[in-house]
PDB file of C-alpha atoms in Angstrom:
ATOM      1  CA  VAL A   1       0.077  -0.294  -0.268  1.00 61.00           C
ATOM      2  CA  ASP A   2       1.545   3.543  -0.963  1.00 79.00           C
ATOM      3  CA  ASN A   3      -0.118   5.144   1.608  1.00 86.00           C
ATOM      4  CA  LEU A   4       1.919   2.880   4.141  1.00 88.00           C
ATOM      5  CA  ILE A   5       4.627   4.405   6.739  1.00 89.00           C
ATOM      6  CA  GLU A   6       5.928   1.238   9.018  1.00 89.00           C
ATOM      7  CA  ILE A   7       8.419   2.622  12.074  1.00 87.00           C
ATOM      8  CA  GLN A   8      10.483   0.079  13.770  1.00 85.00           C
ATOM      9  CA  THR A   9      10.718   1.384  18.076  1.00 81.00           C
ATOM     10  CA  ALA A  10      12.765  -0.421  20.875  1.00 79.00           C
ATOM     11  CA  GLU A  11       8.927  -0.716  22.316  1.00 77.00           C
ATOM     12  CA  ALA A  12       6.775  -1.595  19.699  1.00 84.00           C
ATOM     13  CA  GLN A  13       6.358  -1.923  15.791  1.00 87.00           C
ATOM     14  CA  VAL A  14       3.535   1.111  14.667  1.00 90.00           C
ATOM     15  CA  ARG A  15       1.840   1.060  11.181  1.00 89.00           C
ATOM     16  CA  VAL A  16       0.832   4.239   9.938  1.00 92.00           C
ATOM     17  CA  LEU A  17      -1.800   4.465   6.747  1.00 91.00           C
ATOM     18  CA  VAL A  18      -3.084   7.468   5.117  1.00 92.00           C
ATOM     19  CA  PHE A  19      -6.180   6.551   4.117  1.00 88.00           C
ATOM     20  CA  SER A  20      -7.435   9.879   3.220  1.00 90.00           C
ATOM     21  CA  GLU A  21      -6.340  13.901   3.745  1.00 92.00           C
ATOM     22  CA  SER A  22      -8.565  13.890   7.065  1.00 92.00           C
ATOM     23  CA  ILE A  23      -7.969  10.399   8.221  1.00 90.00           C
ATOM     24  CA  ILE A  24      -4.912   8.529   9.394  1.00 92.00           C
ATOM     25  CA  GLN A  25      -5.021   4.945  11.305  1.00 89.00           C
ATOM     26  CA  ILE A  26      -2.436   4.200  13.748  1.00 91.00           C
ATOM     27  CA  ARG A  27      -1.368   0.693  15.009  1.00 88.00           C
ATOM     28  CA  VAL A  28       0.627   0.135  17.907  1.00 88.00           C
ATOM     29  CA  LEU A  29       2.203  -3.554  18.407  1.00 84.00           C
ATOM     30  CA  GLY A  30       4.572  -4.844  20.783  1.00 78.00           C
ATOM     31  CA  ASN A  31       7.872  -6.032  19.326  1.00 68.00           C
ATOM     32  CA  GLY A  32       7.304  -9.464  17.806  1.00 69.00           C
ATOM     33  CA  ARG A  33       3.197  -9.653  17.485  1.00 69.00           C
ATOM     34  CA  PRO A  34       1.689  -9.717  13.827  1.00 69.00           C
ATOM     35  CA  PHE A  35      -1.140  -6.892  13.254  1.00 64.00           C
ATOM     36  CA  GLU A  36      -4.452  -7.899  12.058  1.00 70.00           C
ATOM     37  CA  ASP A  37      -5.823  -6.133   8.999  1.00 68.00           C
ATOM     38  CA  PHE A  38      -8.958  -5.353  10.519  1.00 65.00           C
ATOM     39  CA  SER A  39     -10.434  -2.119  12.321  1.00 66.00           C
ATOM     40  CA  TYR A  40     -13.640  -1.151  13.683  1.00 60.00           C
ATOM     41  CA  ALA A  41     -13.207   2.326  13.298  1.00 65.00           C
ATOM     42  CA  VAL A  42     -12.194   3.067   9.482  1.00 66.00           C
ATOM     43  CA  VAL A  43     -14.514   0.844   6.946  1.00 62.00           C
ATOM     44  CA  GLU A  44     -12.834   2.906   3.798  1.00 70.00           C
ATOM     45  CA  ASN A  45     -10.307   2.157   1.561  1.00 71.00           C
ATOM     46  CA  PRO A  46      -7.252   4.226   1.418  1.00 73.00           C
ATOM     47  CA  GLN A  47      -6.885   7.397  -1.293  1.00 73.00           C
ATOM     48  CA  LYS A  48      -4.065   7.422  -3.187  1.00 82.00           C
ATOM     49  CA  LEU A  49      -3.206  10.999  -2.231  1.00 85.00           C
ATOM     50  CA  ASP A  50      -0.026  12.590  -1.728  1.00 87.00           C
ATOM     51  CA  TYR A  51       1.170  13.988   1.871  1.00 91.00           C
ATOM     52  CA  GLN A  52       4.169  14.590   3.178  1.00 94.00           C
ATOM     53  CA  LEU A  53       6.879  12.290   5.686  1.00 93.00           C
ATOM     54  CA  ILE A  54       9.723  13.913   7.130  1.00 95.00           C
ATOM     55  CA  GLU A  55      11.957  12.232   9.858  1.00 94.00           C
ATOM     56  CA  SER A  56      14.770  14.214  12.373  1.00 95.00           C
ATOM     57  CA  GLU A  57      16.364  13.054  14.887  1.00 93.00           C
ATOM     58  CA  ASN A  58      13.795  12.661  17.252  1.00 92.00           C
ATOM     59  CA  HIS A  59      10.295  12.674  15.604  1.00 94.00           C
ATOM     60  CA  TYR A  60       8.291  11.686  12.157  1.00 94.00           C
ATOM     61  CA  GLU A  61       5.522  14.599  10.433  1.00 96.00           C
ATOM     62  CA  ILE A  62       3.037  12.843   8.272  1.00 95.00           C
ATOM     63  CA  LEU A  63       1.512  16.428   6.626  1.00 96.00           C
ATOM     64  CA  THR A  64      -1.864  16.017   4.658  1.00 95.00           C
ATOM     65  CA  GLN A  65      -3.815  19.391   3.770  1.00 94.00           C
ATOM     66  CA  LYS A  66      -6.001  18.595   6.674  1.00 95.00           C
ATOM     67  CA  ILE A  67      -4.011  16.745   9.629  1.00 96.00           C
ATOM     68  CA  LYS A  68      -0.406  17.206  10.740  1.00 97.00           C
ATOM     69  CA  LEU A  69       0.315  13.557  12.479  1.00 97.00           C
ATOM     70  CA  ILE A  70       3.872  14.054  14.611  1.00 97.00           C
ATOM     71  CA  ILE A  71       4.841  10.805  15.940  1.00 94.00           C
ATOM     72  CA  GLN A  72       7.639  11.655  18.789  1.00 93.00           C
ATOM     73  CA  LYS A  73       9.958   8.421  18.765  1.00 89.00           C
ATOM     74  CA  ASN A  74      11.306   7.927  22.213  1.00 87.00           C
ATOM     75  CA  PRO A  75       9.469   7.767  24.380  1.00 89.00           C
ATOM     76  CA  LEU A  76       6.715   7.067  21.451  1.00 90.00           C
ATOM     77  CA  ARG A  77       3.614   9.799  21.424  1.00 94.00           C
ATOM     78  CA  PHE A  78       1.541  11.041  18.597  1.00 96.00           C
ATOM     79  CA  ARG A  79       0.453  14.158  18.373  1.00 97.00           C
ATOM     80  CA  PHE A  80      -2.427  15.196  15.858  1.00 97.00           C
ATOM     81  CA  PHE A  81      -2.955  19.211  14.425  1.00 98.00           C
ATOM     82  CA  ASN A  82      -5.660  20.172  12.369  1.00 96.00           C
ATOM     83  CA  SER A  83      -4.624  22.502   9.404  1.00 92.00           C
ATOM     84  CA  ASP A  84      -4.431  25.681  11.350  1.00 94.00           C
ATOM     85  CA  GLY A  85      -2.012  24.254  13.787  1.00 94.00           C
ATOM     86  CA  VAL A  86      -4.467  23.238  16.773  1.00 96.00           C
ATOM     87  CA  LEU A  87      -3.695  20.374  18.787  1.00 96.00           C
ATOM     88  CA  LEU A  88      -6.815  17.675  18.287  1.00 94.00           C
TER      89      LEU A  88
END
């Protein structure tokens, strides 16, 4: 899947799937456990879209037209912002 980003940390495996400009799915599992491809929350198929992935020493940024997701690497944390920069 083109919109899938996989991140490995010391604590967990992370899969981030950008479904649309306003929907980003995050799955986090302890290391060594397999991912299940099922969700009660997201029922649509991912759209083909442009997004940005920026990696720095301390975090990742995933940017769409409507959402910015910052994934802090250590400790593992997720922060969502709207297009105006307001923390959701």
